[in-house]
PDB file of C-alpha atoms in Angstrom:
ATOM      1  CA  UNK A1197     -40.647   8.636  -4.717  1.00  0.00           C
ATOM      2  CA  UNK A1198     -37.553   9.062  -2.596  1.00  0.00           C
ATOM      3  CA  UNK A1199     -38.810   6.497   0.056  1.00  0.00           C
ATOM      4  CA  UNK A1200     -39.342   3.913  -2.953  1.00  0.00           C
ATOM      5  CA  UNK A1201     -35.950   4.292  -4.337  1.00  0.00           C
ATOM      6  CA  UNK A1202     -34.349   3.988  -0.778  1.00  0.00           C
ATOM      7  CA  UNK A1203     -36.432   0.797  -0.347  1.00  0.00           C
ATOM      8  CA  UNK A1204     -35.481  -0.559  -3.514  1.00  0.00           C
ATOM      9  CA  UNK A1205     -31.744   0.240  -2.876  1.00  0.00           C
ATOM     10  CA  UNK A1206     -32.165  -1.438   0.643  1.00  0.00           C
ATOM     11  CA  UNK A1207     -33.685  -4.570  -1.024  1.00  0.00           C
ATOM     12  CA  UNK A1208     -30.848  -4.672  -3.494  1.00  0.00           C
ATOM     13  CA  UNK A1209     -28.230  -4.492  -0.816  1.00  0.00           C
ATOM     14  CA  UNK A1210     -30.063  -7.166   1.172  1.00  0.00           C
ATOM     15  CA  UNK A1211     -30.282  -9.408  -2.006  1.00  0.00           C
ATOM     16  CA  UNK A1212     -26.631  -9.021  -2.588  1.00  0.00           C
ATOM     17  CA  UNK A1213     -25.788  -9.823   0.998  1.00  0.00           C
ATOM     18  CA  UNK A1214     -28.144 -12.836   1.074  1.00  0.00           C
ATOM     19  CA  UNK A1215     -26.583 -14.195  -2.323  1.00  0.00           C
ATOM     20  CA  UNK A1216     -23.048 -13.647  -0.831  1.00  0.00           C
ATOM     21  CA  UNK A1217     -23.999 -15.509   2.291  1.00  0.00           C
ATOM     22  CA  UNK A1218     -25.653 -18.454   0.445  1.00  0.00           C
ATOM     23  CA  UNK A1219     -22.239 -19.190  -1.029  1.00  0.00           C
ATOM     24  CA  UNK A1220     -20.257 -18.763   2.271  1.00  0.00           C
ATOM     25  CA  UNK A1221     -20.259 -22.461   2.936  1.00  0.00           C
ATOM     26  CA  UNK A1222     -18.541 -23.099  -0.325  1.00  0.00           C
ATOM     27  CA  UNK A1223     -16.014 -20.447   0.304  1.00  0.00           C
ATOM     28  CA  UNK A1224     -15.203 -21.517   3.883  1.00  0.00           C
ATOM     29  CA  UNK A1225     -11.535 -22.701   3.747  1.00  0.00           C
ATOM     30  CA  UNK A1226     -11.190 -21.709   0.196  1.00  0.00           C
ATOM     31  CA  UNK A1227      -9.086 -18.621   0.915  1.00  0.00           C
ATOM     32  CA  UNK A1228      -5.694 -18.155  -0.601  1.00  0.00           C
ATOM     33  CA  UNK A1229      -3.258 -21.108  -1.042  1.00  0.00           C
ATOM     34  CA  UNK A1230      -2.157 -22.540   2.349  1.00  0.00           C
ATOM     35  CA  UNK A1231      -5.224 -20.816   4.049  1.00  0.00           C
ATOM     36  CA  UNK A1232      -6.033 -22.776   7.176  1.00  0.00           C
ATOM     37  CA  UNK A1233      -9.704 -23.463   8.352  1.00  0.00           C
ATOM     38  CA  UNK A1234     -10.212 -21.655  11.603  1.00  0.00           C
ATOM     39  CA  UNK A1235     -12.695 -22.974  14.182  1.00  0.00           C
ATOM     40  CA  UNK A1236     -14.376 -21.214  17.279  1.00  0.00           C
ATOM     41  CA  UNK A1237     -14.777 -22.775  20.665  1.00  0.00           C
ATOM     42  CA  UNK A1238     -17.970 -24.465  19.419  1.00  0.00           C
ATOM     43  CA  UNK A1239     -16.267 -26.000  16.597  1.00  0.00           C
ATOM     44  CA  UNK A1240     -17.839 -23.901  14.038  1.00  0.00           C
ATOM     45  CA  UNK A1241     -15.785 -22.991  10.889  1.00  0.00           C
ATOM     46  CA  UNK A1242     -15.029 -19.112  11.108  1.00  0.00           C
ATOM     47  CA  UNK A1243     -15.549 -17.311   7.852  1.00  0.00           C
ATOM     48  CA  UNK A1244     -13.874 -13.879   7.792  1.00  0.00           C
ATOM     49  CA  UNK A1245     -15.730 -11.121   6.042  1.00  0.00           C
ATOM     50  CA  UNK A1246     -13.873  -8.173   5.055  1.00  0.00           C
ATOM     51  CA  UNK A1247     -16.088  -4.904   5.141  1.00  0.00           C
ATOM     52  CA  UNK A1248     -15.309  -1.339   4.460  1.00  0.00           C
ATOM     53  CA  UNK A1249     -16.883   0.206   7.567  1.00  0.00           C
ATOM     54  CA  UNK A1250     -15.513   0.241  11.168  1.00  0.00           C
ATOM     55  CA  UNK A1251     -18.793  -0.535  12.784  1.00  0.00           C
ATOM     56  CA  UNK A1252     -21.000  -2.765  10.639  1.00  0.00           C
ATOM     57  CA  UNK A1253     -24.003  -2.715  13.202  1.00  0.00           C
ATOM     58  CA  UNK A1254     -24.197   1.125  12.949  1.00  0.00           C
ATOM     59  CA  UNK A1255     -22.985   1.707   9.389  1.00  0.00           C
ATOM     60  CA  UNK A1256     -24.279  -1.383   7.580  1.00  0.00           C
ATOM     61  CA  UNK A1257     -27.199  -2.454   9.565  1.00  0.00           C
ATOM     62  CA  UNK A1258     -28.577  -4.405   6.570  1.00  0.00           C
ATOM     63  CA  UNK A1259     -25.525  -6.491   6.043  1.00  0.00           C
ATOM     64  CA  UNK A1260     -25.010  -6.847   9.893  1.00  0.00           C
ATOM     65  CA  UNK A1261     -28.536  -8.410  10.181  1.00  0.00           C
ATOM     66  CA  UNK A1262     -27.884 -10.739   7.506  1.00  0.00           C
ATOM     67  CA  UNK A1263     -24.770 -11.878   9.050  1.00  0.00           C
ATOM     68  CA  UNK A1264     -26.381 -12.318  12.485  1.00  0.00           C
ATOM     69  CA  UNK A1265     -29.417 -14.188  10.873  1.00  0.00           C
ATOM     70  CA  UNK A1266     -26.651 -16.415   9.071  1.00  0.00           C
ATOM     71  CA  UNK A1267     -24.742 -16.877  12.107  1.00  0.00           C
ATOM     72  CA  UNK A1268     -28.081 -17.879  14.073  1.00  0.00           C
ATOM     73  CA  UNK A1269     -29.203 -20.359  11.437  1.00  0.00           C
ATOM     74  CA  UNK A1270     -25.803 -21.932  11.299  1.00  0.00           C
ATOM     75  CA  UNK A1271     -24.689 -21.926  14.895  1.00  0.00           C
ATOM     76  CA  UNK A1272     -22.251 -24.674  15.533  1.00  0.00           C
ATOM     77  CA  UNK A1273     -21.413 -25.116  11.938  1.00  0.00           C
ATOM     78  CA  UNK A1274     -20.364 -21.776  10.441  1.00  0.00           C
ATOM     79  CA  UNK A1275     -19.881 -18.367  11.956  1.00  0.00           C
ATOM     80  CA  UNK A1276     -19.394 -15.190   9.949  1.00  0.00           C
ATOM     81  CA  UNK A1277     -16.950 -12.550  11.732  1.00  0.00           C
ATOM     82  CA  UNK A1278     -16.354  -9.239  10.397  1.00  0.00           C
ATOM     83  CA  UNK A1279     -12.792  -7.874   9.448  1.00  0.00           C
ATOM     84  CA  UNK A1280     -13.978  -4.230   9.806  1.00  0.00           C
ATOM     85  CA  UNK A1281     -12.123  -0.932   9.028  1.00  0.00           C
ATOM     86  CA  UNK A1282     -12.972   2.431   7.506  1.00  0.00           C
ATOM     87  CA  UNK A1283     -12.896   2.531   3.696  1.00  0.00           C
ATOM     88  CA  UNK A1284      -9.490   3.981   3.262  1.00  0.00           C
ATOM     89  CA  UNK A1285      -7.929   1.497   5.786  1.00  0.00           C
ATOM     90  CA  UNK A1286      -9.866  -1.345   4.399  1.00  0.00           C
ATOM     91  CA  UNK A1287      -8.404  -0.863   0.988  1.00  0.00           C
ATOM     92  CA  UNK A1288      -5.021  -0.865   2.310  1.00  0.00           C
ATOM     93  CA  UNK A1289      -5.657  -3.831   4.627  1.00  0.00           C
ATOM     94  CA  UNK A1290      -7.058  -5.897   1.652  1.00  0.00           C
ATOM     95  CA  UNK A1291      -4.132  -5.008  -0.600  1.00  0.00           C
ATOM     96  CA  UNK A1292      -1.571  -6.069   2.040  1.00  0.00           C
ATOM     97  CA  UNK A1293      -3.542  -9.291   2.803  1.00  0.00           C
ATOM     98  CA  UNK A1294      -3.837 -10.051  -0.852  1.00  0.00           C
ATOM     99  CA  UNK A1295       0.000  -9.872  -1.084  1.00  0.00           C
ATOM    100  CA  UNK A1296       0.830 -12.159   1.880  1.00  0.00           C
ATOM    101  CA  UNK A1297      -2.101 -14.647   1.301  1.00  0.00           C
ATOM    102  CA  UNK A1298      -4.300 -13.654   4.263  1.00  0.00           C
ATOM    103  CA  UNK A1299      -7.315 -12.347   2.684  1.00  0.00           C
ATOM    104  CA  UNK A1300     -10.696 -12.953   4.341  1.00  0.00           C
ATOM    105  CA  UNK A1301     -12.746 -15.565   2.565  1.00  0.00           C
ATOM    106  CA  UNK A1302     -15.311 -13.050   1.657  1.00  0.00           C
ATOM    107  CA  UNK A1303     -14.564  -9.347   1.205  1.00  0.00           C
ATOM    108  CA  UNK A1304     -15.699  -6.003  -0.143  1.00  0.00           C
ATOM    109  CA  UNK A1305     -13.358  -4.340  -2.570  1.00  0.00           C
ATOM    110  CA  UNK A1306     -13.357  -1.087  -4.558  1.00  0.00           C
ATOM    111  CA  UNK A1307     -14.322  -1.726  -8.195  1.00  0.00           C
ATOM    112  CA  UNK A1308     -10.966  -0.015  -9.184  1.00  0.00           C
ATOM    113  CA  UNK A1309      -9.134  -2.867  -7.331  1.00  0.00           C
ATOM    114  CA  UNK A1310     -10.978  -5.696  -8.874  1.00  0.00           C
ATOM    115  CA  UNK A1311      -8.865  -6.164 -12.061  1.00  0.00           C
ATOM    116  CA  UNK A1312      -5.571  -5.989  -9.845  1.00  0.00           C
ATOM    117  CA  UNK A1313      -6.881  -8.718  -7.383  1.00  0.00           C
ATOM    118  CA  UNK A1314      -8.122 -10.804 -10.413  1.00  0.00           C
ATOM    119  CA  UNK A1315      -4.816 -10.547 -11.947  1.00  0.00           C
ATOM    120  CA  UNK A1316      -3.148 -11.571  -8.841  1.00  0.00           C
ATOM    121  CA  UNK A1317      -5.363 -14.714  -8.813  1.00  0.00           C
ATOM    122  CA  UNK A1318      -6.848 -14.015  -5.401  1.00  0.00           C
ATOM    123  CA  UNK A1319     -10.582 -13.735  -6.506  1.00  0.00           C
ATOM    124  CA  UNK A1320     -12.790 -16.784  -6.927  1.00  0.00           C
ATOM    125  CA  UNK A1321     -14.653 -17.040 -10.140  1.00  0.00           C
ATOM    126  CA  UNK A1322     -18.255 -17.712  -8.978  1.00  0.00           C
ATOM    127  CA  UNK A1323     -20.000 -17.572 -12.393  1.00  0.00           C
ATOM    128  CA  UNK A1324     -20.756 -21.294 -12.783  1.00  0.00           C
ATOM    129  CA  UNK A1325     -21.485 -21.770  -9.095  1.00  0.00           C
ATOM    130  CA  UNK A1326     -24.223 -18.897  -9.341  1.00  0.00           C
ATOM    131  CA  UNK A1327     -25.474 -19.981 -12.724  1.00  0.00           C
ATOM    132  CA  UNK A1328     -26.249 -23.644 -11.609  1.00  0.00           C
ATOM    133  CA  UNK A1329     -26.786 -23.359  -7.844  1.00  0.00           C
ATOM    134  CA  UNK A1330     -28.187 -19.854  -7.039  1.00  0.00           C
ATOM    135  CA  UNK A1331     -30.842 -17.528  -8.351  1.00  0.00           C
ATOM    136  CA  UNK A1332     -31.444 -14.257  -6.531  1.00  0.00           C
ATOM    137  CA  UNK A1333     -34.480 -12.190  -7.527  1.00  0.00           C
ATOM    138  CA  UNK A1334     -34.910  -8.698  -6.081  1.00  0.00           C
ATOM    139  CA  UNK A1335     -37.987  -6.838  -6.593  1.00  0.00           C
ATOM    140  CA  UNK A1336     -39.934  -4.007  -4.679  1.00  0.00           C
ATOM    141  CA  UNK A1337     -41.843  -6.803  -2.913  1.00  0.00           C
ATOM    142  CA  UNK A1338     -38.858  -8.526  -1.473  1.00  0.00           C
ATOM    143  CA  UNK A1339     -36.035 -10.982  -2.104  1.00  0.00           C
ATOM    144  CA  UNK A1340     -36.404 -14.306  -3.121  1.00  0.00           C
ATOM    145  CA  UNK A1341     -33.365 -16.645  -3.078  1.00  0.00           C
ATOM    146  CA  UNK A1342     -33.501 -20.203  -4.578  1.00  0.00           C
ATOM    147  CA  UNK A1343     -30.465 -22.500  -3.922  1.00  0.00           C
ATOM    148  CA  UNK A1344     -30.454 -25.665  -5.628  1.00  0.00           C
TER     149      UNK A1344
END
């Protein structure tokens, strides 16, 4: 039973990660006002991903694997780079970045901060985008992502 719950949770995390990264192309360059598009040496658009762990490879291996797969599949076009810090530092860093317009294009935030970030106008409403372009279905058998 515990193994089944862990597998279901892992699949949910993977599904959420896949869903987030399927919209990453839309988010590239859509940061706060005045945000500049950053390119790496290959010309790929760099997408900053703020995460609440200091070492994503060790602490969030599923998310790290999704990012690595995304980067491989989009080599030369997009590159996701982690902005990683422990949970407490991450929360402070995101709050500071929200105040000065330097938030990563994709970031994890505590539920208790969502209202504050929304009221500050730094969150993108993805409701319409997800309703018309992306369906993520997570089951015990796997994850299915349909992007239209």
